[in-house]
PDB file of C-alpha atoms in Angstrom:
ATOM      1  CA  MET A 624      52.539  74.142  94.498  1.00  0.00           C
ATOM      2  CA  SER A 625      53.993  72.740  97.727  1.00  0.00           C
ATOM      3  CA  ARG A 626      56.351  68.969  97.666  1.00  0.00           C
ATOM      4  CA  VAL A 627      55.874  68.063 100.439  1.00  0.00           C
ATOM      5  CA  PHE A 628      56.372  65.466 103.096  1.00  0.00           C
ATOM      6  CA  ILE A 629      54.503  63.137 104.749  1.00  0.00           C
ATOM      7  CA  ASP A 630      55.153  61.264 108.000  1.00  0.00           C
ATOM      8  CA  THR A 631      53.921  58.503 108.391  1.00  0.00           C
ATOM      9  CA  ASN A 632      52.188  59.077 111.734  1.00  0.00           C
ATOM     10  CA  VAL A 633      50.417  62.502 109.981  1.00  0.00           C
ATOM     11  CA  LEU A 634      49.126  59.635 107.429  1.00  0.00           C
ATOM     12  CA  LEU A 635      47.901  57.734 110.733  1.00  0.00           C
ATOM     13  CA  ASP A 636      45.992  60.550 111.588  1.00  0.00           C
ATOM     14  CA  TRP A 637      44.053  61.199 109.172  1.00  0.00           C
ATOM     15  CA  LEU A 638      43.069  57.423 108.509  1.00  0.00           C
ATOM     16  CA  ILE A 639      42.157  56.539 112.318  1.00  0.00           C
ATOM     17  CA  PRO A 640      39.601  58.753 113.762  1.00  0.00           C
ATOM     18  CA  THR A 641      40.455  58.066 117.210  1.00  0.00           C
ATOM     19  CA  ASN A 642      44.505  60.054 116.665  1.00  0.00           C
ATOM     20  CA  SER A 643      44.612  63.118 118.738  1.00  0.00           C
ATOM     21  CA  PHE A 644      45.044  65.217 115.222  1.00  0.00           C
ATOM     22  CA  HIS A 645      42.478  63.223 113.076  1.00  0.00           C
ATOM     23  CA  ALA A 646      41.007  66.282 112.073  1.00  0.00           C
ATOM     24  CA  GLU A 647      44.198  68.259 111.612  1.00  0.00           C
ATOM     25  CA  ALA A 648      45.571  65.625 109.428  1.00  0.00           C
ATOM     26  CA  SER A 649      42.981  64.852 107.384  1.00  0.00           C
ATOM     27  CA  ALA A 650      42.477  68.210 106.674  1.00  0.00           C
ATOM     28  CA  PHE A 651      45.663  68.174 105.282  1.00  0.00           C
ATOM     29  CA  VAL A 652      45.111  64.655 103.517  1.00  0.00           C
ATOM     30  CA  ARG A 653      42.316  67.193 101.891  1.00  0.00           C
ATOM     31  CA  VAL A 654      44.481  69.749 100.573  1.00  0.00           C
ATOM     32  CA  CYS A 655      47.130  66.977  98.662  1.00  0.00           C
ATOM     33  CA  PHE A 656      43.738  65.322  97.120  1.00  0.00           C
ATOM     34  CA  GLU A 657      42.747  68.340  95.830  1.00  0.00           C
ATOM     35  CA  GLY A 658      45.498  69.308  93.833  1.00  0.00           C
ATOM     36  CA  ARG A 659      46.733  72.089  95.758  1.00  0.00           C
ATOM     37  CA  ALA A 660      50.068  70.080  97.026  1.00  0.00           C
ATOM     38  CA  GLU A 661      52.146  67.324  95.995  1.00  0.00           C
ATOM     39  CA  GLY A 662      52.926  64.488  98.284  1.00  0.00           C
ATOM     40  CA  TYR A 663      55.532  62.749  99.053  1.00  0.00           C
ATOM     41  CA  ILE A 664      55.648  59.208 101.589  1.00  0.00           C
ATOM     42  CA  SER A 665      58.367  56.834 102.196  1.00  0.00           C
ATOM     43  CA  ALA A 666      58.077  53.366 100.410  1.00  0.00           C
ATOM     44  CA  HIS A 667      58.161  51.791 103.923  1.00  0.00           C
ATOM     45  CA  SER A 668      55.687  53.682 105.305  1.00  0.00           C
ATOM     46  CA  LEU A 669      53.055  51.251 103.907  1.00  0.00           C
ATOM     47  CA  THR A 670      54.724  47.835 104.899  1.00  0.00           C
ATOM     48  CA  ASP A 671      53.452  50.845 108.493  1.00  0.00           C
ATOM     49  CA  ILE A 672      50.216  51.743 108.077  1.00  0.00           C
ATOM     50  CA  PHE A 673      49.341  48.573 106.774  1.00  0.00           C
ATOM     51  CA  TYR A 674      50.826  46.845 110.635  1.00  0.00           C
ATOM     52  CA  ILE A 675      50.206  49.737 112.804  1.00  0.00           C
ATOM     53  CA  SER A 676      46.428  49.949 111.733  1.00  0.00           C
ATOM     54  CA  ARG A 677      45.345  46.086 111.516  1.00  0.00           C
ATOM     55  CA  LYS A 678      43.705  46.252 115.469  1.00  0.00           C
ATOM     56  CA  TYR A 679      41.716  48.920 113.674  1.00  0.00           C
ATOM     57  CA  PHE A 680      40.732  48.172 110.374  1.00  0.00           C
ATOM     58  CA  SER A 681      39.698  44.357 107.868  1.00  0.00           C
ATOM     59  CA  VAL A 682      43.086  43.594 105.886  1.00  0.00           C
ATOM     60  CA  GLU A 683      40.093  44.612 102.864  1.00  0.00           C
ATOM     61  CA  ASP A 684      39.859  48.375 104.324  1.00  0.00           C
ATOM     62  CA  ARG A 685      43.659  48.757 105.280  1.00  0.00           C
ATOM     63  CA  ARG A 686      43.743  47.103 101.705  1.00  0.00           C
ATOM     64  CA  GLN A 687      42.092  49.968  99.946  1.00  0.00           C
ATOM     65  CA  PHE A 688      43.235  52.529 102.376  1.00  0.00           C
ATOM     66  CA  LEU A 689      46.666  52.317 100.897  1.00  0.00           C
ATOM     67  CA  LEU A 690      45.197  52.560  97.326  1.00  0.00           C
ATOM     68  CA  LEU A 691      43.961  55.610  98.417  1.00  0.00           C
ATOM     69  CA  ILE A 692      47.675  56.338  99.452  1.00  0.00           C
ATOM     70  CA  LEU A 693      48.667  55.373  96.469  1.00  0.00           C
ATOM     71  CA  SER A 694      46.263  57.557  93.949  1.00  0.00           C
ATOM     72  CA  ASN A 695      47.214  60.524  95.533  1.00  0.00           C
ATOM     73  CA  PHE A 696      50.993  60.664  96.311  1.00  0.00           C
ATOM     74  CA  THR A 697      54.332  59.902  95.448  1.00  0.00           C
ATOM     75  CA  VAL A 698      56.059  57.158  96.782  1.00  0.00           C
ATOM     76  CA  VAL A 699      59.693  57.507  97.435  1.00  0.00           C
ATOM     77  CA  THR A 700      61.418  54.193  97.341  1.00  0.00           C
ATOM     78  CA  GLU A 701      64.646  53.513  99.577  1.00  0.00           C
ATOM     79  CA  SER A 702      67.881  52.372  98.276  1.00  0.00           C
ATOM     80  CA  SER A 703      70.180  50.272 100.276  1.00  0.00           C
ATOM     81  CA  GLY A 704      72.568  53.045  99.959  1.00  0.00           C
ATOM     82  CA  ASP A 705      69.760  55.482 101.618  1.00  0.00           C
ATOM     83  CA  PHE A 706      70.246  52.479 104.194  1.00  0.00           C
ATOM     84  CA  LEU A 707      73.856  52.885 104.681  1.00  0.00           C
ATOM     85  CA  ASN A 708      73.450  56.895 104.405  1.00  0.00           C
ATOM     86  CA  VAL A 709      71.612  56.973 107.173  1.00  0.00           C
ATOM     87  CA  LEU A 710      72.835  53.771 109.292  1.00  0.00           C
ATOM     88  CA  ASN A 711      76.711  55.981 109.254  1.00  0.00           C
ATOM     89  CA  GLU A 712      75.704  59.059 109.922  1.00  0.00           C
ATOM     90  CA  GLU A 713      76.911  59.948 113.511  1.00  0.00           C
ATOM     91  CA  GLY A 714      74.026  61.955 115.309  1.00  0.00           C
ATOM     92  CA  PHE A 715      72.097  58.211 114.039  1.00  0.00           C
ATOM     93  CA  PHE A 716      69.356  58.341 116.029  1.00  0.00           C
ATOM     94  CA  ASP A 717      65.807  55.956 114.765  1.00  0.00           C
ATOM     95  CA  LEU A 718      65.613  54.993 111.918  1.00  0.00           C
ATOM     96  CA  GLU A 719      62.457  55.036 110.718  1.00  0.00           C
ATOM     97  CA  ASP A 720      62.402  58.418 111.131  1.00  0.00           C
ATOM     98  CA  GLY A 721      66.076  58.889 109.466  1.00  0.00           C
ATOM     99  CA  MET A 722      64.800  57.535 106.440  1.00  0.00           C
ATOM    100  CA  GLN A 723      62.028  59.386 105.968  1.00  0.00           C
ATOM    101  CA  MET A 724      64.537  62.356 106.191  1.00  0.00           C
ATOM    102  CA  ARG A 725      66.308  60.870 103.828  1.00  0.00           C
ATOM    103  CA  CYS A 726      63.740  60.468 101.461  1.00  0.00           C
ATOM    104  CA  ALA A 727      62.263  64.213 101.850  1.00  0.00           C
ATOM    105  CA  GLU A 728      65.695  65.050 101.018  1.00  0.00           C
ATOM    106  CA  LYS A 729      65.884  62.834  97.569  1.00  0.00           C
ATOM    107  CA  GLU A 730      63.190  64.860  96.448  1.00  0.00           C
ATOM    108  CA  LYS A 731      63.766  68.312  97.455  1.00  0.00           C
ATOM    109  CA  VAL A 732      60.506  68.578  99.032  1.00  0.00           C
ATOM    110  CA  ASP A 733      59.562  71.451 100.814  1.00  0.00           C
ATOM    111  CA  PHE A 734      59.298  70.865 103.799  1.00  0.00           C
ATOM    112  CA  ILE A 735      58.497  67.531 106.559  1.00  0.00           C
ATOM    113  CA  VAL A 736      55.095  67.777 107.768  1.00  0.00           C
ATOM    114  CA  SER A 737      54.604  65.721 110.977  1.00  0.00           C
ATOM    115  CA  GLU A 738      53.019  66.020 114.585  1.00  0.00           C
ATOM    116  CA  ASN A 739      56.860  64.789 116.287  1.00  0.00           C
ATOM    117  CA  LEU A 740      59.087  67.721 115.225  1.00  0.00           C
ATOM    118  CA  LYS A 741      61.682  67.043 118.161  1.00  0.00           C
ATOM    119  CA  ASP A 742      62.407  63.592 115.750  1.00  0.00           C
ATOM    120  CA  PHE A 743      63.079  65.476 112.742  1.00  0.00           C
ATOM    121  CA  ARG A 744      65.656  68.333 114.623  1.00  0.00           C
ATOM    122  CA  SER A 745      68.566  67.314 112.613  1.00  0.00           C
ATOM    123  CA  SER A 746      66.403  67.142 108.890  1.00  0.00           C
ATOM    124  CA  ALA A 747      68.395  68.719 106.382  1.00  0.00           C
ATOM    125  CA  VAL A 748      65.001  69.523 105.246  1.00  0.00           C
ATOM    126  CA  PRO A 749      62.815  71.543 107.329  1.00  0.00           C
ATOM    127  CA  ALA A 750      60.034  70.562 109.194  1.00  0.00           C
ATOM    128  CA  VAL A 751      57.089  71.848 110.253  1.00  0.00           C
ATOM    129  CA  ASN A 752      53.435  70.984 112.267  1.00  0.00           C
ATOM    130  CA  ILE A 753      50.091  70.068 109.820  1.00  0.00           C
ATOM    131  CA  ALA A 754      48.492  73.672 111.834  1.00  0.00           C
ATOM    132  CA  ALA A 755      51.813  75.333 109.463  1.00  0.00           C
ATOM    133  CA  ALA A 756      52.026  73.021 106.775  1.00  0.00           C
ATOM    134  CA  LEU A 757      47.822  74.914 105.737  1.00  0.00           C
ATOM    135  CA  GLN A 758      49.203  77.800 106.874  1.00  0.00           C
ATOM    136  CA  MET A 759      52.177  77.491 103.732  1.00  0.00           C
ATOM    137  CA  ILE A 760      49.902  76.574 101.383  1.00  0.00           C
TER     138      ILE A 760
END
C-alpha cells in the first residue's frame, strides 16, 4: 500500500467545491478513505484548513471536517528541531512548504501529492499531482 503525504491544498480542494481541483481531490481522498493508500498530513495543516475554510463553512462544519480528517489520516507532528532544520536550509523559501517536505521525509512516505509541484522541487521526497497519484495507487 502506498504511503502518501497530502499537501494542505489538496485537502482544501476536496473540502471547497468551487476550488479548481475539487473533483480530482475528492477522488484521491476517497482512495485514502477506502484504505487503498495510507495518507499523512502535517499537524499545521489542520490549523491552516480550519482558518482558510472559515469563508465557506461554519465553525461546526469545519470541526466536523477536521474530525473526519483525523479519523482517516495520520497526523505528523512538528518539533522545534523540524522548524530549525527547515529554517537553516540554504534553499529556504517557504516555511509551510518546507515543513510539509520535512514531515514527508520524517515519515518516509512514497511521495507527496500536490497540485503545486513547483513548491516541492527541492524535496527529498518526490511530489506528484493528483492524477499521477491516482494512477500510481
